[in-house]
Coordinates of N, CA and C in Angstrom, one line a residue:
F1 N -25.9 11.6 80.0 CA -25.0 12.4 79.4 C -23.9 11.4 79.1
R2 N -23.0 11.8 78.3 CA -21.7 10.9 77.9 C -20.8 11.9 78.2
V3 N -19.7 11.3 78.9 CA -18.5 12.3 79.2 C -17.5 11.4 78.5
L4 N -16.5 12.6 77.9 CA -15.0 12.0 77.0 C -14.3 11.6 78.1
L5 N -13.6 10.3 77.7 CA -12.3 9.9 78.7 C -12.8 9.4 80.1
A6 N -14.1 9.1 80.4 CA -14.6 8.8 81.9 C -14.6 7.5 81.9
D7 N -14.1 7.0 82.7 CA -14.1 5.6 83.2 C -14.8 5.1 84.7
N8 N -15.4 6.0 85.2 CA -16.3 5.7 86.2 C -17.5 6.6 86.5
A9 N -18.1 6.3 87.3 CA -19.8 6.4 87.4 C -19.8 7.9 88.1
A10 N -18.6 8.5 88.7 CA -18.6 9.6 89.4 C -19.5 10.6 88.3
P11 N -20.2 11.8 89.0 CA -20.3 13.1 88.1 C -19.3 13.8 87.7
P12 N -19.5 14.1 86.4 CA -18.5 15.3 85.7 C -17.9 16.3 86.6
D13 N -16.7 16.8 86.6 CA -16.3 18.0 86.9 C -16.9 18.8 86.1
P14 N -17.1 20.2 86.8 CA -17.7 21.4 85.8 C -17.2 21.4 84.5
D15 N -15.5 21.4 84.4 CA -15.0 21.4 83.1 C -14.8 20.4 82.3
D16 N -15.5 19.1 82.6 CA -15.3 18.4 81.6 C -16.2 18.3 80.4
L17 N -15.8 17.8 79.4 CA -16.8 18.0 78.2 C -17.7 16.9 77.9
V18 N -19.0 17.4 77.9 CA -19.9 16.2 77.8 C -21.0 16.3 76.4
L19 N -21.4 15.2 75.9 CA -21.9 15.4 74.9 C -23.2 15.9 75.1
L20 N -23.6 17.0 74.0 CA -24.9 17.8 74.3 C -25.9 17.4 73.2
A21 N -25.4 16.7 72.0 CA -26.4 16.2 71.0 C -25.5 16.0 69.7
E22 N -26.5 15.6 68.8 CA -26.0 15.0 67.6 C -26.8 15.6 66.3
P23 N -26.1 17.1 66.0 CA -26.8 17.9 65.0 C -27.1 17.3 63.7
D24 N -28.2 17.7 63.1 CA -28.2 16.9 61.6 C -27.6 17.6 60.6
G25 N -26.1 17.5 60.5 CA -25.6 18.1 59.3 C -24.6 19.4 59.8
E26 N -23.8 19.9 59.2 CA -23.1 20.7 59.8 C -23.8 22.2 59.4
M27 N -24.7 22.5 59.0 CA -25.7 24.0 58.8 C -26.2 23.8 60.2
V28 N -26.7 22.7 60.5 CA -27.5 22.9 62.0 C -26.3 22.7 62.9
A29 N -25.4 22.0 63.0 CA -24.1 22.4 64.0 C -23.8 23.9 63.9
G30 N -23.3 24.3 63.0 CA -23.1 25.8 62.9 C -24.0 26.7 63.5
L31 N -25.2 26.5 63.4 CA -26.4 27.5 64.0 C -26.4 27.0 65.2
W32 N -26.3 26.2 65.7 CA -26.4 25.7 67.0 C -25.1 26.3 67.9
Q33 N -24.2 26.3 67.2 CA -22.8 26.8 67.7 C -23.1 28.1 67.5
G34 N -23.3 29.0 67.1 CA -23.5 30.5 66.9 C -24.6 30.8 68.1
I35 N -25.9 30.1 68.3 CA -26.9 30.3 69.3 C -26.1 30.2 70.8
L36 N -25.2 29.4 70.8 CA -24.6 29.2 72.1 C -23.6 30.2 72.3
E37 N -22.6 30.6 71.1 CA -21.4 31.4 71.7 C -22.1 32.6 71.9
Q38 N -23.1 33.1 71.4 CA -24.1 34.5 71.6 C -24.2 34.8 73.1
R39 N -24.7 33.4 73.7 CA -24.9 33.4 75.0 C -23.4 33.1 76.1
G40 N -22.3 33.0 75.4 CA -21.2 32.8 76.3 C -20.7 31.3 76.4
I41 N -21.5 30.5 75.9 CA -21.4 28.9 76.0 C -20.3 28.4 74.7
H42 N -19.1 28.1 75.2 CA -18.5 27.4 74.4 C -18.6 26.2 73.9
C43 N -18.5 25.6 72.6 CA -18.9 24.3 72.1 C -17.6 23.8 71.3
M44 N -17.7 22.4 71.3 CA -17.1 21.8 70.3 C -17.5 21.0 69.6
I45 N -17.2 21.2 68.2 CA -18.3 20.1 67.3 C -17.3 19.2 66.7
K46 N -17.5 18.0 66.4 CA -16.7 16.8 66.1 C -17.1 16.1 65.1
N47 N -16.9 15.9 63.9 CA -17.0 15.1 62.7 C -16.5 13.7 63.0
V48 N -17.6 12.8 63.3 CA -17.2 11.5 63.8 C -17.3 10.8 62.7
N49 N -17.3 11.2 61.4 CA -17.5 10.3 60.1 C -16.5 11.2 59.1
S50 N -15.0 11.6 59.6 CA -14.6 12.3 58.7 C -13.9 12.1 57.3
I51 N -14.0 10.8 57.3 CA -13.9 10.3 55.8 C -14.8 10.2 54.9
A52 N -16.2 10.6 55.6 CA -16.9 10.4 54.5 C -17.3 11.2 53.2
H53 N -16.7 12.2 53.3 CA -16.4 13.2 51.7 C -15.8 12.3 50.8
L54 N -14.5 11.4 51.1 CA -13.9 10.5 50.2 C -14.9 9.4 49.8
R55 N -15.9 9.1 50.7 CA -16.6 7.9 49.9 C -17.8 8.2 49.6
G56 N -18.3 9.6 49.6 CA -19.5 10.0 49.1 C -20.7 9.9 50.2
G57 N -20.4 9.6 51.9 CA -21.0 9.2 52.5 C -21.6 10.6 53.4
V58 N -22.4 10.6 54.3 CA -22.9 11.8 55.1 C -22.0 12.0 56.3
P59 N -21.4 13.3 56.5 CA -20.9 13.5 58.0 C -21.8 13.4 58.9
L60 N -21.2 12.9 60.0 CA -21.9 12.9 61.5 C -21.1 13.5 62.2
F61 N -22.1 14.3 63.1 CA -21.6 15.4 64.0 C -21.9 15.2 65.2
E62 N -21.4 15.5 66.3 CA -21.5 15.5 67.8 C -20.9 17.1 68.1
M63 N -21.7 17.2 69.0 CA -21.4 18.5 69.9 C -21.1 18.6 71.3
Y64 N -20.3 19.2 71.8 CA -19.7 18.8 73.1 C -19.7 20.3 74.1
V65 N -20.2 20.3 74.9 CA -20.2 21.7 76.0 C -19.6 21.2 77.1
L66 N -19.1 22.5 78.1 CA -18.5 22.2 79.4 C -19.7 21.7 80.1
Y67 N -19.6 20.4 80.9 CA -20.9 20.0 82.0 C -21.4 21.2 82.5
K68 N -20.6 22.4 83.0 CA -21.4 23.3 83.8 C -22.4 24.3 82.7
D69 N -22.1 24.1 81.8 CA -23.1 24.8 80.6 C -24.2 23.8 80.1
L70 N -23.9 22.8 80.4 CA -24.9 21.6 79.8 C -26.5 21.9 79.9
E71 N -26.9 22.3 80.8 CA -28.4 22.7 81.2 C -28.7 23.7 80.6
E72 N -28.2 25.0 80.5 CA -28.1 26.3 79.8 C -28.3 25.7 78.4
A73 N -27.5 25.1 77.7 CA -27.4 25.1 76.4 C -28.4 23.9 75.9
R74 N -28.8 23.1 76.7 CA -30.1 22.3 76.3 C -31.0 23.0 76.3
S75 N -31.3 24.0 77.2 CA -32.6 24.8 77.3 C -32.7 26.0 76.2
L76 N -31.4 26.5 75.3 CA -31.2 27.4 74.8 C -31.6 26.6 73.3
L77 N -31.4 25.6 73.0 CA -31.5 24.8 72.0 C -32.7 23.6 71.9
S78 N -33.6 24.1 73.2 CA -34.9 23.3 73.0 C -34.7 21.8 73.2
L79 N -33.4 21.5 73.6 CA -33.3 19.9 73.4 C -33.9 18.9 74.7
D80 N -34.6 19.9 75.7 CA -35.2 19.1 76.5 C -36.6 18.8 76.1
E81 N -37.0 18.9 74.9 CA -38.1 18.9 74.3 C -38.1 17.8 73.4
G82 N -37.1 16.5 73.5 CA -36.8 15.6 72.7 C -36.2 15.7 71.4
M83 N -35.5 17.1 70.9 CA -34.8 17.0 69.7 C -33.6 16.9 69.6
E84 N -32.9 15.9 70.4 CA -31.6 15.8 70.4 C -31.0 15.4 69.3
D85 N -31.8 14.8 68.5 CA -31.1 14.4 67.0 C -31.1 15.4 66.1
G86 N -31.4 16.4 66.1 CA -31.5 17.7 65.6 C -32.1 17.7 64.4
S87 N -33.4 16.9 64.2 CA -34.6 16.9 63.5 C -35.8 17.6 63.9

């Protein structure tokens, strides 16, 4: 897992944001967000290529959840089965 703003190898705190996945597009990100929020898991979707629309590029997304919700979120989205890239 990747943790935002972490400089050490200590395990994250339960309320730290961690990378859940890189959804394949805005539609998939929105679908996953809906699935998680129905179960009470809040998430943050970040467009890591925010100027893509200016150059005709493809936006790239990252989805973050709280560390305490990571295992349940991965299970709900079937990410434990090797589907981390959203395809």
